[in-house]
Amino acid sequence: MSAPRRLMAGGREHRSSILVAALSSAFGVVLLQVTDALATMIGADDVSGHGSVAMALAIVAFVFIAIAVYVGAIVTANTFATIIAGRTRTIALLRLVGASSRTLRRAVAGEGFRVGIVGAAAGALIGTGVSFTVLRISVARDLIPDLDYALVTPVVAAPIVIVVLSTWLASWVGSHRVLNVQPIQALGAAQELSYDEARHRPVRNALALCLAALGLAFLAGGVAVGLVSAVGVLIGLIGGLLSFTGLILGAHRVMPPVLRLAARLTPRSAASRLAAANALRYPERSSRATIGLVIGVTLITMFAVAGQSYQDMMHRAQEAQPELYQGVDQVVAVTVAIFSVLIGFSALIAAVGMVNNLALSVLQRTRELGLLRALGFTATQVRQMILAESAQMTIAAVGLGLVLGVFYGWAGAQSLLGWQDGVGLIWPSVPWLLVVACVVGAAALTLVASVSPARRATTVSPIVALAAD
C-alpha cells in the first residue's frame, strides 16, 4: 500500500462519515418508499381533494431527499476538513519526502468514494427494512389499508447513487486544505488560520455573500410563486440551499460575533474567558465544531415549524372548501406522523457530524492542552475550559439554528401550500415544546460529546502532549 493510500486508511475517523452516508441513503430510500405507499393509499380513495395532497407529497418527497443529501454532503465535507486539519503535519511530512498535494488529495477523494459506496449500500438495506416494518405494523393495526405497496422500484436507486456521488464530492471539497499544506510544516507544529488571516479572504467572502444574497432572493421568489402554485417550494428549495451554503462558506465571519455574544451570556470565570478567547482565536476550527449543531437545530426547528404550518394551512383550506377537502384529515395526520419520524434521520445525520467534529477538534488540540498544563493549569481547569467552550458554542449554534429554522420552515410551508384557497400568507406556527426539547437535547449532546475527549486529552502528561503532532 502506497504512503498516500495509507494516509487515509485509518477507519476510526471515517466511521461517522460511513454512518452519515448510510443515514442519508436510508432517509432517501424510506422517503421514496413511504411516499409511494401514501400515493397508493391516496389513489385508492375517490376524494377529489386528495389530488392536491398527492401532488404536495411528491414535491415534499423530492425536497426532503434533496435536504437529506445536502446535509449529508455538508457534514461529510466538514468531517473530512476536520480530519485533514488534524493531519496537517503528517501530510506535510509526506510532501517533504516527495508526495504531491494532488496525489494526496486524490487519495482522500478515493477514500470518500469508498465510504460513500459502503454507507449507501448499508443505508439502502436498512431503509428498505424500516419501510417494510412500518407498513406491516400500520396494516396490522388498521392504520392504513392493506394494499399492494411496492418497495423495490427502479427509482429507489436514485438516492443510493446520489449519496455515493455526493460523498465523493464532499470528500473532494473537504480535502481542499491538502493543497495549502507546505512541506516545511512537517518541521513544526501545524496551526489553524488566525481570526485576521481567516477574515481576509476576499474571494471566499465575496462568494459567500453572493450565495447568501442570491439564496434570499430565491426564497422570496419561492414564497411569492407559492401564492399561486406549489412549484414555489422548488424555487424556495434552491434559495434555502444557496443561502445556507453561503452561511457555511462565510461561517468564519458569521460565527465569531455570535460566539462573542454567547460568551457574554456565560459566567465570567477564568475558564470561560479563556474558552471565549480560544473560540475566537481560530474561527475556522470553531466553525467546524459548531456548524454540525447549527445544521441539527436548524433542521429540527425547520421541520417542526413546516409541519405545524402545514397542518394549519390544510385546516384553513378545509374550512374554506369543506366539500373539496372532506376526508383529508387522516391523510394529513398520517403524513405528518411519518414525516415526523423521517425528521429524526436528518437530525441524526447532523448530530453524528457534530459529535464527531467536536471530539476530533478536542483530541487534535492535545499539544495546545499540553502547553496549558505545562504553564500550570490543572486537569480540572482544562476540562472546565473545554466545557465552557462547548457551552458557548452550544448557545451560539442553538440561537442561530432556531432563527434559521423558523425562517426556513415558514418559507417552505408558505411556498408549498400558500396557493390554496383560504390560506394566503400566514405567520410561522412554532411548536414551542419541541423547540425547548431541541435546546435541551442540543445542550446534552454537546456535553456528552465534549466530556469524553476532554478527559482523554487531559490524562496525557504535559511532556507527552507537547511532543504530539
Short mmCIF file of C-alpha atoms in Angstrom, two decimals:
data_model
loop_
_atom_site.label_atom_id
_atom_site.label_comp_id
_atom_site.label_asym_id
_atom_site.label_seq_id
_atom_site.Cartn_x
_atom_site.Cartn_y
_atom_site.Cartn_z
CA MET A 1 0.00 0.00 0.00
CA SER A 2 1.44 3.39 -1.01
CA ALA A 3 2.07 6.15 1.54
CA PRO A 4 -0.76 8.40 0.31
CA ARG A 5 -3.19 5.49 0.47
CA ARG A 6 -2.00 4.57 3.97
CA LEU A 7 -2.61 8.20 4.96
CA MET A 8 -6.37 7.71 4.61
CA ALA A 9 -6.50 4.05 5.56
CA GLY A 10 -7.49 4.63 9.19
CA GLY A 11 -11.08 3.51 9.66
CA ARG A 12 -11.97 5.03 13.02
CA GLU A 13 -12.04 8.61 11.77
CA HIS A 14 -14.38 7.62 8.93
CA ARG A 15 -16.94 5.71 10.95
CA SER A 16 -19.03 8.84 11.29
CA SER A 17 -18.75 9.50 7.54
CA ILE A 18 -19.96 5.97 6.77
CA LEU A 19 -22.80 6.43 9.24
CA VAL A 20 -23.77 9.76 7.68
CA ALA A 21 -23.78 8.20 4.19
CA ALA A 22 -25.86 5.28 5.47
CA LEU A 23 -28.37 7.61 7.13
CA SER A 24 -28.65 9.77 4.02
CA SER A 25 -29.23 6.73 1.83
CA ALA A 26 -31.72 5.21 4.27
CA PHE A 27 -33.53 8.54 4.53
CA GLY A 28 -33.93 8.80 0.77
CA VAL A 29 -34.96 5.16 0.33
CA VAL A 30 -37.51 5.27 3.16
CA LEU A 31 -38.90 8.57 1.97
CA LEU A 32 -39.43 7.35 -1.58
CA GLN A 33 -40.96 4.07 -0.44
CA VAL A 34 -43.25 5.69 2.12
CA THR A 35 -44.30 8.43 -0.29
CA ASP A 36 -45.10 5.81 -2.91
CA ALA A 37 -47.16 3.93 -0.32
CA LEU A 38 -49.05 7.11 0.58
CA ALA A 39 -49.67 7.80 -3.11
CA THR A 40 -51.03 4.26 -3.48
CA MET A 41 -53.29 4.80 -0.49
CA ILE A 42 -54.49 8.16 -1.80
CA GLY A 43 -55.04 6.77 -5.30
CA ALA A 44 -57.36 4.11 -3.89
CA ASP A 45 -59.60 6.86 -2.45
CA ASP A 46 -62.05 8.80 -4.57
CA VAL A 47 -61.98 12.03 -2.59
CA SER A 48 -61.18 14.80 -5.09
CA GLY A 49 -59.19 16.90 -2.68
CA HIS A 50 -56.61 14.16 -2.36
CA GLY A 51 -55.18 15.01 -5.77
CA SER A 52 -53.60 18.18 -4.46
CA VAL A 53 -52.35 16.33 -1.38
CA ALA A 54 -50.72 13.68 -3.61
CA MET A 55 -49.01 16.40 -5.64
CA ALA A 56 -47.82 18.08 -2.46
CA LEU A 57 -46.47 14.72 -1.21
CA ALA A 58 -44.45 14.16 -4.39
CA ILE A 59 -42.95 17.63 -4.17
CA VAL A 60 -42.24 17.29 -0.44
CA ALA A 61 -40.54 13.92 -1.04
CA PHE A 62 -38.19 15.49 -3.57
CA VAL A 63 -37.50 18.41 -1.24
CA PHE A 64 -36.75 16.15 1.74
CA ILE A 65 -34.41 13.92 -0.28
CA ALA A 66 -32.54 16.98 -1.56
CA ILE A 67 -32.22 18.28 2.00
CA ALA A 68 -31.02 14.90 3.32
CA VAL A 69 -28.35 14.59 0.62
CA TYR A 70 -27.30 18.21 1.09
CA VAL A 71 -26.96 17.83 4.86
CA GLY A 72 -25.02 14.58 4.45
CA ALA A 73 -22.66 16.23 1.96
CA ILE A 74 -22.08 19.24 4.21
CA VAL A 75 -21.41 17.09 7.28
CA THR A 76 -19.10 14.78 5.30
CA ALA A 77 -17.14 17.70 3.84
CA ASN A 78 -16.87 19.22 7.31
CA THR A 79 -15.68 15.89 8.75
CA PHE A 80 -13.01 15.44 6.07
CA ALA A 81 -11.85 19.04 6.59
CA THR A 82 -11.52 18.36 10.33
CA ILE A 83 -9.58 15.14 9.70
CA ILE A 84 -7.21 16.90 7.29
CA ALA A 85 -6.71 19.75 9.76
CA GLY A 86 -5.55 17.22 12.34
CA ARG A 87 -3.21 15.53 9.85
CA THR A 88 -1.51 18.66 8.56
CA ARG A 89 1.88 17.71 9.93
CA THR A 90 1.65 14.14 8.58
CA ILE A 91 0.64 15.43 5.15
CA ALA A 92 3.49 17.92 5.24
CA LEU A 93 5.90 15.09 6.05
CA LEU A 94 4.67 13.13 3.01
CA ARG A 95 5.09 16.28 0.92
CA LEU A 96 8.61 16.60 2.29
CA VAL A 97 9.54 13.10 1.07
CA GLY A 98 8.16 13.70 -2.42
CA ALA A 99 4.38 13.19 -2.47
CA SER A 100 2.45 15.84 -4.40
CA SER A 101 -0.57 17.62 -2.94
CA ARG A 102 -2.76 16.45 -5.83
CA THR A 103 -1.77 12.81 -5.25
CA LEU A 104 -2.68 13.13 -1.57
CA ARG A 105 -5.94 14.83 -2.45
CA ARG A 106 -6.84 12.01 -4.84
CA ALA A 107 -6.18 9.55 -2.00
CA VAL A 108 -8.61 11.48 0.22
CA ALA A 109 -11.24 11.59 -2.53
CA GLY A 110 -10.81 7.88 -3.23
CA GLU A 111 -11.41 7.13 0.43
CA GLY A 112 -14.52 9.28 0.30
CA PHE A 113 -15.81 7.34 -2.70
CA ARG A 114 -15.34 4.04 -0.88
CA VAL A 115 -17.01 5.46 2.22
CA GLY A 116 -19.97 6.50 0.06
CA ILE A 117 -20.37 3.05 -1.50
CA VAL A 118 -20.27 1.22 1.84
CA GLY A 119 -22.59 3.70 3.56
CA ALA A 120 -25.10 3.97 0.71
CA ALA A 121 -25.42 0.20 0.32
CA ALA A 122 -25.89 -0.33 4.04
CA GLY A 123 -28.40 2.53 4.22
CA ALA A 124 -30.46 1.11 1.34
CA LEU A 125 -30.80 -2.25 3.11
CA ILE A 126 -31.65 -0.62 6.43
CA GLY A 127 -34.11 1.78 4.82
CA THR A 128 -35.97 -0.99 2.99
CA GLY A 129 -36.22 -2.97 6.23
CA VAL A 130 -37.59 0.07 8.07
CA SER A 131 -40.18 0.76 5.35
CA PHE A 132 -41.35 -2.85 5.29
CA THR A 133 -41.65 -2.98 9.09
CA VAL A 134 -43.54 0.32 9.33
CA LEU A 135 -46.00 -0.63 6.57
CA ARG A 136 -46.67 -4.09 8.00
CA ILE A 137 -47.25 -2.73 11.51
CA SER A 138 -49.51 0.03 10.15
CA VAL A 139 -51.57 -2.51 8.19
CA ALA A 140 -51.78 -4.88 11.17
CA ARG A 141 -53.12 -2.08 13.38
CA ASP A 142 -55.57 -0.89 10.70
CA LEU A 143 -53.87 2.49 10.45
CA ILE A 144 -53.67 2.15 6.67
CA PRO A 145 -55.49 -0.16 4.22
CA ASP A 146 -53.90 -3.43 3.10
CA LEU A 147 -52.92 -2.58 -0.48
CA ASP A 148 -50.20 -3.67 -2.90
CA TYR A 149 -47.35 -1.44 -1.69
CA ALA A 150 -44.24 -1.73 -3.88
CA LEU A 151 -40.95 -1.24 -2.05
CA VAL A 152 -38.29 -2.22 -4.59
CA THR A 153 -38.66 0.03 -7.64
CA PRO A 154 -36.06 1.49 -10.04
CA VAL A 155 -36.48 4.97 -8.57
CA VAL A 156 -35.12 3.72 -5.22
CA ALA A 157 -31.66 3.53 -6.82
CA ALA A 158 -31.65 7.33 -7.20
CA PRO A 159 -30.82 8.21 -3.56
CA ILE A 160 -28.15 5.48 -3.45
CA VAL A 161 -26.33 6.87 -6.48
CA ILE A 162 -26.78 10.43 -5.27
CA VAL A 163 -25.32 9.61 -1.83
CA VAL A 164 -22.25 7.92 -3.35
CA LEU A 165 -21.58 10.85 -5.69
CA SER A 166 -22.27 13.49 -3.03
CA THR A 167 -19.98 11.75 -0.53
CA TRP A 168 -17.20 11.57 -3.11
CA LEU A 169 -17.71 15.24 -3.98
CA ALA A 170 -17.85 16.21 -0.30
CA SER A 171 -14.55 14.42 0.37
CA TRP A 172 -13.01 16.21 -2.62
CA VAL A 173 -14.21 19.59 -1.32
CA GLY A 174 -13.20 18.79 2.25
CA SER A 175 -9.72 17.77 1.12
CA HIS A 176 -9.07 21.17 -0.49
CA ARG A 177 -6.97 22.02 2.55
CA VAL A 178 -4.36 19.49 1.35
CA LEU A 179 -3.39 21.89 -1.46
CA ASN A 180 -2.37 24.51 1.10
CA VAL A 181 -0.11 22.25 3.19
CA GLN A 182 3.57 23.10 2.72
CA PRO A 183 6.43 20.61 3.32
CA ILE A 184 8.08 23.00 5.79
CA GLN A 185 5.13 22.46 8.17
CA ALA A 186 6.49 18.97 8.88
CA LEU A 187 9.28 20.62 10.89
CA GLY A 188 6.97 22.39 13.33
CA ALA A 189 3.53 22.45 14.85
CA ALA A 190 0.68 22.94 12.40
CA GLN A 191 -1.50 25.95 13.11
CA GLU A 192 -5.05 26.84 12.15
CA LEU A 193 -5.68 30.17 10.44
CA SER A 194 -5.99 33.04 12.92
CA TYR A 195 -9.01 35.35 13.01
CA ASP A 196 -7.25 38.04 10.97
CA GLU A 197 -5.97 35.51 8.42
CA ALA A 198 -9.38 33.85 8.06
CA ARG A 199 -11.18 37.19 7.80
CA HIS A 200 -9.08 38.50 4.92
CA ARG A 201 -10.11 36.00 2.24
CA PRO A 202 -11.73 38.25 -0.38
CA VAL A 203 -12.70 35.55 -2.90
CA ARG A 204 -14.34 33.26 -0.34
CA ASN A 205 -16.03 36.15 1.44
CA ALA A 206 -17.42 37.56 -1.81
CA LEU A 207 -18.67 34.12 -2.89
CA ALA A 208 -20.35 33.57 0.48
CA LEU A 209 -22.05 36.96 0.31
CA CYS A 210 -23.25 36.39 -3.27
CA LEU A 211 -24.66 32.94 -2.45
CA ALA A 212 -26.45 34.25 0.63
CA ALA A 213 -27.96 37.20 -1.24
CA LEU A 214 -28.96 35.04 -4.22
CA GLY A 215 -30.45 32.44 -1.89
CA LEU A 216 -32.56 35.02 -0.06
CA ALA A 217 -33.80 36.32 -3.41
CA PHE A 218 -34.85 32.79 -4.44
CA LEU A 219 -36.56 32.27 -1.09
CA ALA A 220 -38.56 35.45 -1.55
CA GLY A 221 -39.42 34.36 -5.09
CA GLY A 222 -40.50 30.93 -3.81
CA VAL A 223 -42.88 32.48 -1.29
CA ALA A 224 -44.31 34.77 -3.99
CA VAL A 225 -44.76 31.95 -6.52
CA GLY A 226 -46.17 29.75 -3.76
CA LEU A 227 -49.19 32.03 -3.56
CA VAL A 228 -50.29 30.76 -6.98
CA SER A 229 -48.59 27.34 -7.38
CA ALA A 230 -46.97 24.57 -5.30
CA VAL A 231 -43.96 24.82 -7.63
CA GLY A 232 -42.87 27.73 -5.46
CA VAL A 233 -41.40 25.28 -2.94
CA LEU A 234 -38.87 24.10 -5.54
CA ILE A 235 -37.73 27.69 -6.04
CA GLY A 236 -37.59 28.07 -2.27
CA LEU A 237 -35.53 24.87 -2.00
CA ILE A 238 -32.89 26.34 -4.32
CA GLY A 239 -32.92 29.51 -2.24
CA GLY A 240 -32.52 27.59 1.01
CA LEU A 241 -29.60 25.54 -0.28
CA LEU A 242 -27.84 28.56 -1.76
CA SER A 243 -28.30 30.76 1.30
CA PHE A 244 -27.18 28.07 3.75
CA THR A 245 -24.17 27.27 1.58
CA GLY A 246 -23.31 30.95 1.73
CA LEU A 247 -23.61 30.81 5.52
CA ILE A 248 -21.26 27.82 5.71
CA LEU A 249 -18.68 29.43 3.41
CA GLY A 250 -18.86 32.61 5.47
CA ALA A 251 -19.03 30.88 8.86
CA HIS A 252 -15.55 32.19 9.73
CA ARG A 253 -17.06 35.70 9.54
CA VAL A 254 -20.51 34.92 10.96
CA MET A 255 -19.68 32.70 13.94
CA PRO A 256 -17.09 34.88 15.78
CA PRO A 257 -19.60 37.70 16.53
CA VAL A 258 -22.21 35.11 17.55
CA LEU A 259 -19.68 33.32 19.76
CA ARG A 260 -18.65 36.65 21.28
CA LEU A 261 -22.29 37.33 22.17
CA ALA A 262 -22.70 33.81 23.58
CA ALA A 263 -19.60 34.30 25.76
CA ARG A 264 -21.30 37.27 27.42
CA LEU A 265 -24.17 35.01 28.46
CA THR A 266 -21.91 32.58 30.35
CA PRO A 267 -20.32 33.11 33.79
CA ARG A 268 -17.27 35.38 33.65
CA SER A 269 -14.84 32.89 35.17
CA ALA A 270 -11.21 32.47 34.09
CA ALA A 271 -12.09 29.24 32.26
CA SER A 272 -14.96 30.97 30.47
CA ARG A 273 -12.80 33.91 29.37
CA LEU A 274 -10.06 31.60 28.11
CA ALA A 275 -12.66 29.48 26.30
CA ALA A 276 -14.03 32.58 24.56
CA ALA A 277 -10.53 33.62 23.52
CA ASN A 278 -9.81 30.14 22.12
CA ALA A 279 -13.06 30.07 20.15
CA LEU A 280 -12.35 33.46 18.58
CA ARG A 281 -8.64 32.86 18.06
CA TYR A 282 -9.19 30.17 15.42
CA PRO A 283 -12.58 30.86 13.81
CA GLU A 284 -12.32 28.07 11.22
CA ARG A 285 -11.84 25.46 13.95
CA SER A 286 -14.73 26.89 15.95
CA SER A 287 -16.92 27.00 12.84
CA ARG A 288 -16.23 23.35 12.01
CA ALA A 289 -17.07 22.33 15.58
CA THR A 290 -20.34 24.29 15.71
CA ILE A 291 -21.72 24.05 12.17
CA GLY A 292 -22.95 20.48 12.76
CA LEU A 293 -25.03 21.67 15.72
CA VAL A 294 -26.31 24.64 13.71
CA ILE A 295 -27.45 22.21 11.00
CA GLY A 296 -29.14 19.93 13.53
CA VAL A 297 -31.05 22.68 15.33
CA THR A 298 -31.98 24.32 12.02
CA LEU A 299 -33.33 21.04 10.63
CA ILE A 300 -35.38 20.12 13.68
CA THR A 301 -36.83 23.62 14.02
CA MET A 302 -37.44 23.93 10.28
CA PHE A 303 -39.30 20.63 10.02
CA ALA A 304 -41.25 21.32 13.21
CA VAL A 305 -42.35 24.75 12.02
CA ALA A 306 -43.05 23.48 8.49
CA GLY A 307 -45.08 20.53 9.82
CA GLN A 308 -47.15 22.69 12.17
CA SER A 309 -47.69 25.30 9.48
CA TYR A 310 -48.62 22.52 7.01
CA GLN A 311 -51.35 21.33 9.38
CA ASP A 312 -52.65 24.85 10.00
CA MET A 313 -52.74 25.66 6.27
CA MET A 314 -54.52 22.41 5.39
CA HIS A 315 -57.12 23.14 8.06
CA ARG A 316 -57.61 26.63 6.66
CA ALA A 317 -58.09 25.20 3.17
CA GLN A 318 -60.53 22.64 4.56
CA GLU A 319 -62.54 25.39 6.27
CA ALA A 320 -62.63 27.43 3.07
CA GLN A 321 -63.68 24.48 0.85
CA PRO A 322 -65.03 21.70 3.09
CA GLU A 323 -66.58 19.79 0.20
CA LEU A 324 -63.27 19.63 -1.69
CA TYR A 325 -61.09 18.68 1.26
CA GLN A 326 -63.54 16.45 3.08
CA GLY A 327 -61.84 13.34 4.43
CA VAL A 328 -58.22 14.51 4.17
CA ASP A 329 -57.73 14.60 7.95
CA GLN A 330 -56.47 11.02 8.11
CA VAL A 331 -54.08 11.56 5.21
CA VAL A 332 -52.73 14.75 6.79
CA ALA A 333 -52.32 13.04 10.17
CA VAL A 334 -50.51 10.04 8.67
CA THR A 335 -48.33 12.30 6.52
CA VAL A 336 -47.29 14.48 9.47
CA ALA A 337 -46.63 11.42 11.65
CA ILE A 338 -44.44 9.75 9.02
CA PHE A 339 -42.56 12.92 8.20
CA SER A 340 -42.03 13.49 11.93
CA VAL A 341 -40.24 10.13 12.09
CA LEU A 342 -38.23 10.99 8.99
CA ILE A 343 -37.13 14.25 10.63
CA GLY A 344 -35.13 12.14 13.02
CA PHE A 345 -32.96 10.88 10.17
CA SER A 346 -31.83 14.39 9.24
CA ALA A 347 -31.34 15.38 12.87
CA LEU A 348 -29.30 12.24 13.50
CA ILE A 349 -27.11 12.96 10.46
CA ALA A 350 -26.27 16.39 11.83
CA ALA A 351 -25.83 15.04 15.38
CA VAL A 352 -23.33 12.42 14.24
CA GLY A 353 -21.33 15.05 12.39
CA MET A 354 -21.39 17.44 15.33
CA VAL A 355 -20.29 14.83 17.87
CA ASN A 356 -17.51 13.56 15.61
CA ASN A 357 -16.15 17.01 14.75
CA LEU A 358 -16.28 18.22 18.35
CA ALA A 359 -14.50 15.09 19.57
CA LEU A 360 -11.85 15.32 16.81
CA SER A 361 -11.29 19.03 17.46
CA VAL A 362 -10.61 18.37 21.16
CA LEU A 363 -8.33 15.39 20.53
CA GLN A 364 -6.41 17.29 17.85
CA ARG A 365 -5.64 20.01 20.41
CA THR A 366 -3.54 17.68 22.57
CA ARG A 367 -0.42 19.81 22.02
CA GLU A 368 -2.27 23.02 22.87
CA LEU A 369 -3.75 21.49 26.03
CA GLY A 370 -0.34 20.13 26.96
CA LEU A 371 1.08 23.65 26.78
CA LEU A 372 -1.61 24.86 29.19
CA ARG A 373 -0.75 22.00 31.55
CA ALA A 374 2.94 22.91 31.32
CA LEU A 375 2.07 26.53 32.22
CA GLY A 376 0.42 25.38 35.44
CA PHE A 377 -3.19 24.55 34.50
CA THR A 378 -4.58 21.56 36.33
CA ALA A 379 -6.51 18.82 34.54
CA THR A 380 -9.69 20.10 36.20
CA GLN A 381 -9.12 23.63 34.93
CA VAL A 382 -8.50 22.37 31.39
CA ARG A 383 -11.72 20.32 31.49
CA GLN A 384 -13.61 23.35 32.78
CA MET A 385 -12.23 25.43 29.90
CA ILE A 386 -13.30 22.82 27.33
CA LEU A 387 -16.78 22.52 28.87
CA ALA A 388 -17.11 26.32 28.95
CA GLU A 389 -16.04 26.49 25.32
CA SER A 390 -18.59 23.79 24.44
CA ALA A 391 -21.30 25.68 26.34
CA GLN A 392 -20.57 28.89 24.45
CA MET A 393 -20.60 27.06 21.13
CA THR A 394 -23.91 25.42 22.06
CA ILE A 395 -25.54 28.76 22.91
CA ALA A 396 -24.27 30.31 19.67
CA ALA A 397 -25.27 27.33 17.49
CA VAL A 398 -28.70 26.86 19.07
CA GLY A 399 -29.54 30.55 18.85
CA LEU A 400 -28.52 30.80 15.20
CA GLY A 401 -30.18 27.47 14.36
CA LEU A 402 -33.50 28.49 15.90
CA VAL A 403 -33.62 31.72 13.89
CA LEU A 404 -32.73 29.96 10.66
CA GLY A 405 -35.08 27.04 11.34
CA VAL A 406 -38.13 29.21 11.96
CA PHE A 407 -37.45 31.23 8.83
CA TYR A 408 -36.75 28.24 6.56
CA GLY A 409 -39.70 26.28 7.95
CA TRP A 410 -42.13 29.13 7.38
CA ALA A 411 -40.78 29.80 3.88
CA GLY A 412 -41.06 26.10 2.97
CA ALA A 413 -44.65 25.70 4.13
CA GLN A 414 -45.68 29.04 2.67
CA SER A 415 -44.21 28.29 -0.76
CA LEU A 416 -45.76 24.79 -0.78
CA LEU A 417 -49.36 25.48 0.30
CA GLY A 418 -49.87 29.24 0.11
CA TRP A 419 -51.73 28.85 -3.23
CA GLN A 420 -54.71 27.02 -1.73
CA ASP A 421 -57.98 28.90 -1.30
CA GLY A 422 -58.36 30.42 2.14
CA VAL A 423 -54.66 30.18 3.03
CA GLY A 424 -52.58 33.06 1.62
CA LEU A 425 -49.79 34.48 3.78
CA ILE A 426 -49.64 33.22 7.37
CA TRP A 427 -47.38 33.71 10.36
CA PRO A 428 -44.97 30.89 11.29
CA SER A 429 -46.50 28.24 13.58
CA VAL A 430 -43.87 27.36 16.16
CA PRO A 431 -44.35 24.26 18.36
CA TRP A 432 -42.54 25.67 21.38
CA LEU A 433 -42.46 22.39 23.33
CA LEU A 434 -40.43 20.77 20.55
CA VAL A 435 -38.17 23.80 20.37
CA VAL A 436 -37.46 23.60 24.11
CA ALA A 437 -36.77 19.87 23.77
CA CYS A 438 -34.40 20.67 20.90
CA VAL A 439 -32.47 23.18 23.02
CA VAL A 440 -32.17 20.76 25.94
CA GLY A 441 -31.16 17.92 23.64
CA ALA A 442 -28.51 20.04 21.92
CA ALA A 443 -27.02 21.05 25.27
CA ALA A 444 -26.95 17.44 26.50
CA LEU A 445 -25.46 16.19 23.23
CA THR A 446 -22.69 18.79 23.30
CA LEU A 447 -21.91 18.00 26.93
CA VAL A 448 -21.67 14.27 26.25
CA ALA A 449 -19.60 14.85 23.12
CA SER A 450 -17.05 17.02 24.91
CA VAL A 451 -16.64 15.23 28.25
CA SER A 452 -15.06 12.01 26.99
CA PRO A 453 -12.44 13.52 24.62
CA ALA A 454 -11.64 16.19 27.21
CA ARG A 455 -10.98 13.51 29.81
CA ARG A 456 -8.73 11.58 27.42
CA ALA A 457 -6.86 14.73 26.39
CA THR A 458 -6.16 15.78 29.98
CA THR A 459 -4.93 12.36 31.10
CA VAL A 460 -1.91 12.75 28.81
CA SER A 461 1.14 14.12 30.64
CA PRO A 462 2.27 17.62 29.60
CA ILE A 463 5.59 16.31 28.23
CA VAL A 464 3.90 13.73 26.02
CA ALA A 465 1.26 16.24 24.90
CA LEU A 466 3.89 18.80 23.86
CA ALA A 467 5.56 16.16 21.72
CA ALA A 468 2.30 15.29 19.93
CA ASP A 469 1.78 16.13 16.26
#
